[in-house]
Short mmCIF file of C-alpha atoms and ligand atoms in Angstrom, two decimals:
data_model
loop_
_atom_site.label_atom_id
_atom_site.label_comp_id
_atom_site.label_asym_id
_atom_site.label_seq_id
_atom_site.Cartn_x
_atom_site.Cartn_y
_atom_site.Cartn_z
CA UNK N 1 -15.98 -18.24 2.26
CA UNK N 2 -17.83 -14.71 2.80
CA UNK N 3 -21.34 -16.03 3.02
CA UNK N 4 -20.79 -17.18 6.66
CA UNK N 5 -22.11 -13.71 9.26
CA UNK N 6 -20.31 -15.59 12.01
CA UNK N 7 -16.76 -14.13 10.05
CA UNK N 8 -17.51 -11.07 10.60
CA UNK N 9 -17.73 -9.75 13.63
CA UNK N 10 -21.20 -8.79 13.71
CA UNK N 11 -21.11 -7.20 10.12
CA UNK N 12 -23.73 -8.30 7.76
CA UNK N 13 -21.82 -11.02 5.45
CA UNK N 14 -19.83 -9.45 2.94
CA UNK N 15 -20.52 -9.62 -0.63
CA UNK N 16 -16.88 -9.92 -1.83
CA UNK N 17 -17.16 -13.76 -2.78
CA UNK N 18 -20.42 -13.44 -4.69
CA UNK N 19 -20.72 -10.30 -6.69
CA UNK N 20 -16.85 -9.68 -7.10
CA UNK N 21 -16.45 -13.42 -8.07
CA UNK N 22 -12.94 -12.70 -10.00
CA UNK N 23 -10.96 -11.70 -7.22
CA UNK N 24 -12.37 -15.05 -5.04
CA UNK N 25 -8.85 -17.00 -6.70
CA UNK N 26 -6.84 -14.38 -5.66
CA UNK N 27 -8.43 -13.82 -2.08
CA UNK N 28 -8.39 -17.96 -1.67
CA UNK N 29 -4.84 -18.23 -2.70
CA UNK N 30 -3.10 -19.35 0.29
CA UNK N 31 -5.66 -22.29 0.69
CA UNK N 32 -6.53 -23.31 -2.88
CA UNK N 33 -3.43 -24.75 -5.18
CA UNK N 34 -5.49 -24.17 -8.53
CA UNK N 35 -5.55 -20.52 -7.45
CA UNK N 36 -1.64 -20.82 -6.32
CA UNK N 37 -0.87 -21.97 -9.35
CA UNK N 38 -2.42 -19.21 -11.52
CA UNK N 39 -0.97 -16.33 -8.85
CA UNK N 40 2.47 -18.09 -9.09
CA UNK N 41 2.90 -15.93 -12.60
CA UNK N 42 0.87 -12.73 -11.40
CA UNK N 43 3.06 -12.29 -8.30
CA UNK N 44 6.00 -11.14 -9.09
CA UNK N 45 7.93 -12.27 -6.85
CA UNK N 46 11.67 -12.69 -5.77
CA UNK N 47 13.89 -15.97 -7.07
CA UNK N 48 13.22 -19.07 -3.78
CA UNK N 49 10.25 -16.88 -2.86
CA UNK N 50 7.09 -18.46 -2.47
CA UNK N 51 4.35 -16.72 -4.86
CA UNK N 52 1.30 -17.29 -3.70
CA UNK N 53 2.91 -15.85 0.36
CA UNK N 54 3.63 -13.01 -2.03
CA UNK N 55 0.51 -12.45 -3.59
CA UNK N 56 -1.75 -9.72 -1.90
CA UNK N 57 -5.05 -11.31 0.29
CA UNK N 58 -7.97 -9.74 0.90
CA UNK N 59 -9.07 -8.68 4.33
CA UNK N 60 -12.50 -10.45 4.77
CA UNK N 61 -13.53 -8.41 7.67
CA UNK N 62 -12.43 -5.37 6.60
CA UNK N 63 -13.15 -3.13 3.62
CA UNK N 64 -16.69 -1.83 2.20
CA UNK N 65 -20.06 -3.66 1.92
CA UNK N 66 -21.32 -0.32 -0.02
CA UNK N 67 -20.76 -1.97 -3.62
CA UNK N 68 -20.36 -0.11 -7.10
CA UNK N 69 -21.19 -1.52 -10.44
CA UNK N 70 -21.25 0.04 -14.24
CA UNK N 71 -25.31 0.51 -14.03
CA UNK N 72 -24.64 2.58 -10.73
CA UNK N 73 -21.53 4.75 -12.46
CA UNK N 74 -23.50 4.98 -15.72
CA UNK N 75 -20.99 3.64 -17.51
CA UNK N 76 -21.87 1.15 -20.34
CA UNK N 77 -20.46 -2.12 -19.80
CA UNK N 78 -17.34 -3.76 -21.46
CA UNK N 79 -14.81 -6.50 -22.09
CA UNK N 80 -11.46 -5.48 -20.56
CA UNK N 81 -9.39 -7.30 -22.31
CA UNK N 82 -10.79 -5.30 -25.48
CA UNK N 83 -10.11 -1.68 -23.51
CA UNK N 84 -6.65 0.63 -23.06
CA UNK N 85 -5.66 0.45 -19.69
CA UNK N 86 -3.79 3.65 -18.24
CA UNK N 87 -2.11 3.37 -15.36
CA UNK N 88 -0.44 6.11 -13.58
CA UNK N 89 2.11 6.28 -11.45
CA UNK N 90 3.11 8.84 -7.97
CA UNK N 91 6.28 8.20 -7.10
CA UNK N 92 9.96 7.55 -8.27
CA UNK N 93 10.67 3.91 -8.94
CA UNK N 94 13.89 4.06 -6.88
CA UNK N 95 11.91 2.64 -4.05
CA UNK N 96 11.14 -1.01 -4.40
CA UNK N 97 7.45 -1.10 -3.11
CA UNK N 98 7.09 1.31 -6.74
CA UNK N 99 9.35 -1.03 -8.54
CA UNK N 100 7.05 -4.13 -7.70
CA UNK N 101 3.98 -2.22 -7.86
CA UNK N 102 4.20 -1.29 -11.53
CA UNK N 103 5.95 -4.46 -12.04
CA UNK N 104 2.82 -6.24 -10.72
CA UNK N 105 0.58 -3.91 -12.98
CA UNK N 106 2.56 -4.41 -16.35
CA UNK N 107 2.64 -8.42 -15.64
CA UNK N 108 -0.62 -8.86 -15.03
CA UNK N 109 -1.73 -6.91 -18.19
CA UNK N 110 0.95 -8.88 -20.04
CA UNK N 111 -0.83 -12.20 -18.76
CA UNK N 112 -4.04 -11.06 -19.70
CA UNK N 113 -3.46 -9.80 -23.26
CA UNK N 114 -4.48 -6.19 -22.51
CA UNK N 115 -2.98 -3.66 -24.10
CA UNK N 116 -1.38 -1.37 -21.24
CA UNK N 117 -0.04 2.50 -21.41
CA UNK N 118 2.02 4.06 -18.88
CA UNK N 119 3.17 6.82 -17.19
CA UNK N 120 5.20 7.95 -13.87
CA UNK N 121 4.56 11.45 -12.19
CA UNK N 122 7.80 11.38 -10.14
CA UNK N 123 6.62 13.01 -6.80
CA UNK N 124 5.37 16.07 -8.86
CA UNK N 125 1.07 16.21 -8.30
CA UNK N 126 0.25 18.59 -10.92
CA UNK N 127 2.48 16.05 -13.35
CA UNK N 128 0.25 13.35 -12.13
CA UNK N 129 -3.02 15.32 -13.18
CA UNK N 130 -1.63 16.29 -16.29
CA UNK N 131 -0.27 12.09 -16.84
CA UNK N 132 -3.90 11.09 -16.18
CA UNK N 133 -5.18 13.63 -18.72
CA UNK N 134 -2.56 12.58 -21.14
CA UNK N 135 -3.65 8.81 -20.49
CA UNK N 136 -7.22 9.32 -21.85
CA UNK N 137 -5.48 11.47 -24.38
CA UNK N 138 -3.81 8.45 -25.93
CA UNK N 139 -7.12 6.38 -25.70
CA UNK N 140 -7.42 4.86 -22.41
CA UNK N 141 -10.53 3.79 -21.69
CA UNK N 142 -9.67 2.34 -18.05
CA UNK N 143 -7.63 3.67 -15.51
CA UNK N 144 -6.06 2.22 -12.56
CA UNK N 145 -4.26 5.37 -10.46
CA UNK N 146 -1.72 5.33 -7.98
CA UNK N 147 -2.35 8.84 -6.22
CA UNK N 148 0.68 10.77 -5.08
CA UNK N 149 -1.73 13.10 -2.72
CA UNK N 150 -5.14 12.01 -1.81
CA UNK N 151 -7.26 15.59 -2.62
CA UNK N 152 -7.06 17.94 -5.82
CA UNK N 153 -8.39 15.25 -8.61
CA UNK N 154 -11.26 16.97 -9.56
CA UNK N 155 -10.23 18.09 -13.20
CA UNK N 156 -9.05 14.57 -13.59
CA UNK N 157 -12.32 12.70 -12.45
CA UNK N 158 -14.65 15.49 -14.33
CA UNK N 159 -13.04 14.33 -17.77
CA UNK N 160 -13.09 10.78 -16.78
CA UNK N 161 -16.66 11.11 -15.92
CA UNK N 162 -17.22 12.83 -19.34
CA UNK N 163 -15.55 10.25 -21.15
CA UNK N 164 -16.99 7.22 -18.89
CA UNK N 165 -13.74 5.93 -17.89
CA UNK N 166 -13.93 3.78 -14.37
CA UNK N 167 -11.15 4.47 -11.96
CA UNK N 168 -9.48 1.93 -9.78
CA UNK N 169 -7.06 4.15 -7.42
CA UNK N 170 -4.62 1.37 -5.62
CA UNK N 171 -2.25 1.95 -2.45
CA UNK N 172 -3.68 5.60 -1.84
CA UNK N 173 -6.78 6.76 -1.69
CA UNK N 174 -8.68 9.81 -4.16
CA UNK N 175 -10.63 11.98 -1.82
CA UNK N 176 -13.72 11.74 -3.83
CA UNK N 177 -17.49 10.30 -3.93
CA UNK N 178 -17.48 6.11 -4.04
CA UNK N 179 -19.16 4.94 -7.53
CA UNK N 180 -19.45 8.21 -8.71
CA UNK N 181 -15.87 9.50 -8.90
CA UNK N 182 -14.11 6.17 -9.22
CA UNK N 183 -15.25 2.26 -8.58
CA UNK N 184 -12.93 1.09 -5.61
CA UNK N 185 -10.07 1.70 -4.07
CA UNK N 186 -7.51 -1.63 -3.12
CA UNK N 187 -5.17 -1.34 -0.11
CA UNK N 188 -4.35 -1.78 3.37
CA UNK N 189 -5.79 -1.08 6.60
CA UNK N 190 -3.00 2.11 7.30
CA UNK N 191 -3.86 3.24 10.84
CA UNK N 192 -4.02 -1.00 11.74
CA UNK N 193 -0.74 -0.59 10.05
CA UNK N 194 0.71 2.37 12.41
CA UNK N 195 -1.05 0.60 15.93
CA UNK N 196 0.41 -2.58 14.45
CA UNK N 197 4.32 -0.75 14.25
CA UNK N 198 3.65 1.21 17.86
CA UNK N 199 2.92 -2.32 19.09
CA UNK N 200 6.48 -3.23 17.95
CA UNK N 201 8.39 -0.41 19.27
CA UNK N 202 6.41 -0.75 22.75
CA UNK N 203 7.79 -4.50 22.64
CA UNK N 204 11.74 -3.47 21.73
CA UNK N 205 11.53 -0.54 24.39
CA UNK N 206 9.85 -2.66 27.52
CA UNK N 207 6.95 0.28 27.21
CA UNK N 208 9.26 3.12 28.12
CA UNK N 209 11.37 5.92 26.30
CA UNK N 210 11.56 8.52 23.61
CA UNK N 211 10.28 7.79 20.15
CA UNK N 212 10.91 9.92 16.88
CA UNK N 213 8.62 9.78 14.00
CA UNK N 214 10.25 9.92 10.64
CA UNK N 215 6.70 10.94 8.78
CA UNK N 216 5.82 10.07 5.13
CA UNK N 217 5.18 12.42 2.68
CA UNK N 218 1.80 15.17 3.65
CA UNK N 219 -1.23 15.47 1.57
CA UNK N 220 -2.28 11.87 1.33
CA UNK N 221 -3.80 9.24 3.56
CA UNK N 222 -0.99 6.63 3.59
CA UNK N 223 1.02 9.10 6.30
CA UNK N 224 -1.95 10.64 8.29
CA UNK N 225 -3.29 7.27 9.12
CA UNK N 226 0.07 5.75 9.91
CA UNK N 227 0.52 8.79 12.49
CA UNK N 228 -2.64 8.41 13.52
CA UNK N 229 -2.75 4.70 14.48
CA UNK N 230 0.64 4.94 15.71
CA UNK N 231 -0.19 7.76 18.25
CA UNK N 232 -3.16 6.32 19.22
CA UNK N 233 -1.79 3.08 20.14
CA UNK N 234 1.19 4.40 22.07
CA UNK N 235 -1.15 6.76 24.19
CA UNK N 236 -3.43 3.82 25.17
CA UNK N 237 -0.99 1.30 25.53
CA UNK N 238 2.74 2.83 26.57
CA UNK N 239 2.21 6.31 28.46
CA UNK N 240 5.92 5.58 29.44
CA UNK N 241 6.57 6.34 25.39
CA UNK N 242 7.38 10.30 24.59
CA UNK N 243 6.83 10.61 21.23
CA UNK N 244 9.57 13.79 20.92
CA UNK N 245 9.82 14.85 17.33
CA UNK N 246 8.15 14.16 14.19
CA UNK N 247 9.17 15.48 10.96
CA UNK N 248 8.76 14.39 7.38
CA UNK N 249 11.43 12.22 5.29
CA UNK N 250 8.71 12.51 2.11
CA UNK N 251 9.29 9.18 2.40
CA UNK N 252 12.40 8.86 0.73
CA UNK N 253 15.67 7.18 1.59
CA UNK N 254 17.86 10.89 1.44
CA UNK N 255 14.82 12.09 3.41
CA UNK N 256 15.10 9.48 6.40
CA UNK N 257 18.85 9.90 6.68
CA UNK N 258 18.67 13.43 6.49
CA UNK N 259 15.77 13.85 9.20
CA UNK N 260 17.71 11.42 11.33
CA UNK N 261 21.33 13.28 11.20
CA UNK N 262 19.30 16.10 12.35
CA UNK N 263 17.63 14.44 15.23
CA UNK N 264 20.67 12.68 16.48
CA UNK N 265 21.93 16.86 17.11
CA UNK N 266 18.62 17.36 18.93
CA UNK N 267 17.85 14.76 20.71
CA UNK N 268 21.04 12.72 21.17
CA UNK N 269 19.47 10.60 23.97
CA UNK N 270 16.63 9.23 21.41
CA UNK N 271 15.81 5.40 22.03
CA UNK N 272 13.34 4.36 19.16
CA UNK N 273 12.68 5.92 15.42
CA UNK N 274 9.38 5.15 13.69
CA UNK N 275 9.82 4.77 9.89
CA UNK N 276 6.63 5.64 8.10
CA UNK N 277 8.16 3.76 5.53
CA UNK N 278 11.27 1.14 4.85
CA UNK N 279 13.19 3.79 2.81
CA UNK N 280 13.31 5.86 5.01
CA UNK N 281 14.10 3.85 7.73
CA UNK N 282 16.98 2.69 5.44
CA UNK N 283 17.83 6.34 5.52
CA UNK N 284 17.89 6.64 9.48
CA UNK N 285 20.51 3.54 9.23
CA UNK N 286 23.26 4.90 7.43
CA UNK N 287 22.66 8.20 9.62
CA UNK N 288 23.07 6.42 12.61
CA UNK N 289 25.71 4.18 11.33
CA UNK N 290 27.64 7.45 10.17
CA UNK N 291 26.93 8.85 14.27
CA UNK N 292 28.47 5.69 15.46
CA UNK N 293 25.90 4.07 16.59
CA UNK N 294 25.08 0.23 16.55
CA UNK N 295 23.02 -2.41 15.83
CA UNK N 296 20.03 -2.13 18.73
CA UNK N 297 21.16 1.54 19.85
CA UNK N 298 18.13 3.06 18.58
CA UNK N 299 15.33 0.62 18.11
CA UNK N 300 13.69 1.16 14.21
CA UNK N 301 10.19 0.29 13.37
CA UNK N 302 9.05 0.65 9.57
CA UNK N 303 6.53 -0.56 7.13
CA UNK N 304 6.54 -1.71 4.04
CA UNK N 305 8.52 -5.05 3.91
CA UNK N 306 11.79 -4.50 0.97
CA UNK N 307 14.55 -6.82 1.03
CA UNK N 308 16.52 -4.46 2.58
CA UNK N 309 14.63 -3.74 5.52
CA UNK N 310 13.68 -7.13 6.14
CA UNK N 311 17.89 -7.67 5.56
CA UNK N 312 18.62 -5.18 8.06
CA UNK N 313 16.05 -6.84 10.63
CA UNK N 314 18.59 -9.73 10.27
CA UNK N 315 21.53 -7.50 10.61
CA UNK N 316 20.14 -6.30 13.93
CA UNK N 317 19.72 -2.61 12.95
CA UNK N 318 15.79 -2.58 12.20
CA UNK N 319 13.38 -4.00 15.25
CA UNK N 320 10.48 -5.13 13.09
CA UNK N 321 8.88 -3.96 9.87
CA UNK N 322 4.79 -4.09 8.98
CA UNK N 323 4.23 -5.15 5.47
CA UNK N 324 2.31 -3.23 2.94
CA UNK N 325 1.76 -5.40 -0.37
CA UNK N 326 2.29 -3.63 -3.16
CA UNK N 327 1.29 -6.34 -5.81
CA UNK N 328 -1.85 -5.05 -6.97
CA UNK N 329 -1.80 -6.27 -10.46
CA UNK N 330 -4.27 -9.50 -9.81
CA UNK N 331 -6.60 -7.40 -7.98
CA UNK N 332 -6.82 -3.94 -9.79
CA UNK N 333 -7.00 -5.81 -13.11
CA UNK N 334 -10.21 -8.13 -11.44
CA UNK N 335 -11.89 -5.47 -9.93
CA UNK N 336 -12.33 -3.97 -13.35
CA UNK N 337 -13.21 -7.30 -15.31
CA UNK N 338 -15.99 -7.87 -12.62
CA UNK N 339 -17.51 -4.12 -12.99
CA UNK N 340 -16.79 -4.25 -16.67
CA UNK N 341 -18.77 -7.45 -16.47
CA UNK N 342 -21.69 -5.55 -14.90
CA UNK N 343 -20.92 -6.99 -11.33
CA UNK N 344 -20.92 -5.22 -8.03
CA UNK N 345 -17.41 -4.51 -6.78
CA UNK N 346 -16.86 -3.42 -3.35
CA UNK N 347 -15.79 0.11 -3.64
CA UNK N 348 -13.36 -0.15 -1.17
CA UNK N 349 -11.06 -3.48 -0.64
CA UNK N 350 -8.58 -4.24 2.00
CA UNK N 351 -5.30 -6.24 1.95
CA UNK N 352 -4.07 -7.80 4.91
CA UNK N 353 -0.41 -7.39 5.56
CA UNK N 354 2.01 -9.85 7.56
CA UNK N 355 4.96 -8.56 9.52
CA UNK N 356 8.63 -9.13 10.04
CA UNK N 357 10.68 -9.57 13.32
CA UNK N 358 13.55 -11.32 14.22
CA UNK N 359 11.70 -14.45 14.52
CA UNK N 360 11.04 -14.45 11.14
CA UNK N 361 13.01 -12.45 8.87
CA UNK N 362 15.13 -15.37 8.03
CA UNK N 363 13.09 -17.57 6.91
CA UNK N 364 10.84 -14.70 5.11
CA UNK N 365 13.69 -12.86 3.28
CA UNK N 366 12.50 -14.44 0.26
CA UNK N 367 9.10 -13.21 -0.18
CA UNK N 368 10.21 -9.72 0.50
CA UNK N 369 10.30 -7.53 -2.16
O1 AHR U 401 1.48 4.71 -0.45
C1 AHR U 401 2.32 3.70 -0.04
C2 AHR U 401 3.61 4.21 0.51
O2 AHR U 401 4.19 5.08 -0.44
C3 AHR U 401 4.66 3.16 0.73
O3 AHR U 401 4.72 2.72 2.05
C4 AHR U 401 5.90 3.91 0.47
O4 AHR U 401 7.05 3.13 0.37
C5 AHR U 401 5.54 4.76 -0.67
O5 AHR U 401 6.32 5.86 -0.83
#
């Protein structure tokens, strides 16, 4: 799989397939059926869906070669499914990429027989800190974080240090040193997301017309490199496109309507709304719906790829949505067996992410989440 250079754009072959053997089922699972099988319990997905389309897939040609294992962290190695796992939490699970996310985390330490402690710091970061802290409190002995903002862990990643606990962070990233501060960090290409949502919007408005941007929530990297690869791709590709306001919805549903209410006062005459996320894109909806608007008035881009949005792509209301996977469970839960095991994990690895259009929202409905 990995050990051909000619995949890789001029890259040195990645090591991903030999020294982070666990995750090679996972990362093969659309083409092998043994490793469809196994990911058919680990996904999580919805009833009709199909699980292994659910599952998350590495990016071959994107992530880290720089690798990490337990000789290079000085930590001693171990059998996970003797450890306490700790996993925290960011965010509210009112949004369904959450939901499935812990979902995916609590199944996949069900299947394995590892013993699994939680916690949730409900968009409050110095709740977070203090949830981590209370983690290795309790005995946790391997954490897997979901950050709420990127910066500010160092109190957290001192004690883990001190008590040689490995760190997996999943969907955002810790602002820290690879190896040393924590192992790897699993998720998608963001600013490839944002150039992959301007690509939709310059498609629904012919190249031409004034585009809000309903931002995610500041302080981590999930909304700067969404803006960032959004921007960039609508300068280079659309000058036509006035991006005209751009305010946070802290990427909440309440947030997105709100922001939107107020931007249908200021700029009455806008033409396209980028999302930052599905919720609130959800939001903008109802605001627009309670304007009077309809379907395919004001073009909607978002990412993240919930039932809802992808419902509301069928509806006509939404113009396209860019997935991000939130089923980390089979990956977050491999990448520490394989450094537990004393083997060199990536310390960075990418997920690709599919997309949803009219074309295919229909038929895909199923293996949204
Ligand atoms: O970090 C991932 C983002 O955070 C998801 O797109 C969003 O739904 C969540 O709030």
């Amino acid at each position: 799989m990995a050990t051909d250079p000619s995949d890789r754009a001029g890259r040195s072959p990645r090591r991903t397939a030999t020294v982070f053997t666990a995750v090679t089922c996972t990362a093969l699972t659309l083409l092998a059926t043994s490793c469809a099988r196994g990911e058919d319990e680990a996904a999580g997905g919805q009833d009709g869906g199909d699980a292994a389309a659910q599952a998350q897939v590495l990016d071959e040609a994107a992530g880290s070669d720089e690798t990490c294992s337990a000789e290079q962290a000085g930590i001693d190695e171990f059998d996970l499914k003797d450890m306490k796992v700790g996993f925290s939490q960011s965010e509210a699970e009112s949004n369904p990429f959450r939901i499935t996310e812990t979902a995916s985390i609590k199944k996949e330490a069900e299947k394995r027989g590892v013993e699994l402690i939680t916690a949730n710091a409900q968009s409050d970061f110095a709740q977070q800190i203090s949830d981590v802290q209370d983690l290795m409190s309790q005995g946790a002995e391997v954490l897997i974080i979901a950050p709420l903002n990127s910066d500010g862990w160092e109190p957290v990643l001192a004690e883990a240090e001190r008590k040689q606990v490995p760190i997996v962070t999943i969907d955002r990233q810790i602002n820290g040193d690879a190896c040393n501060d924590y192992v790897t960090f699993i998720g998608s290409d963001f600013v490839e997301q944002g150039r992959r949502a301007a690509d939709q919007m310059i498609e629904a408005l012919g190249g031409k017309g004034k585009v809000a941007i309903l931002l995610g929530a500041a302080g981590n990297n999930v909304t700067t490199e969404r803006t960032k690869g959004f921007k960039e791709r609508v300068e280079e590709k659309a000058p036509d496109i006035e991006i005209v306001f751009e305010q946070t919805g802290e990427f909440t549903r309440e947030g997105g309507q709100s922001v939107t209410e107020q931007l249908i006062q200021s700029n009455p005459d806008i033409d396209g709304i980028y999302a930052e996320n599905d919720e609130m894109g959800i939001g903008a909806v109802t605001a627009l719906r309670g304007a009077g608007k309809q379907p395919g008035d004001v073009e909607i881009v978002t990412v993240d790829g919930t039932e809802e949005a992808v419902q509301l792509i069928i509806d006509g209301w939404i113009h396209g949505v860019v997935e991000s996977n939130p089923r980390f469970g089979p990956l977050a839960f491999d990448a520490h067996e394989s450094f537990g095991k004393g083997e060199e994990v990536p310390v960075e690895l990418i997920i690709s992410d599919r997309e949803y259009d009219a074309e295919n929202a229909e038929e895909e409905l199923p293996n949204a989440y």
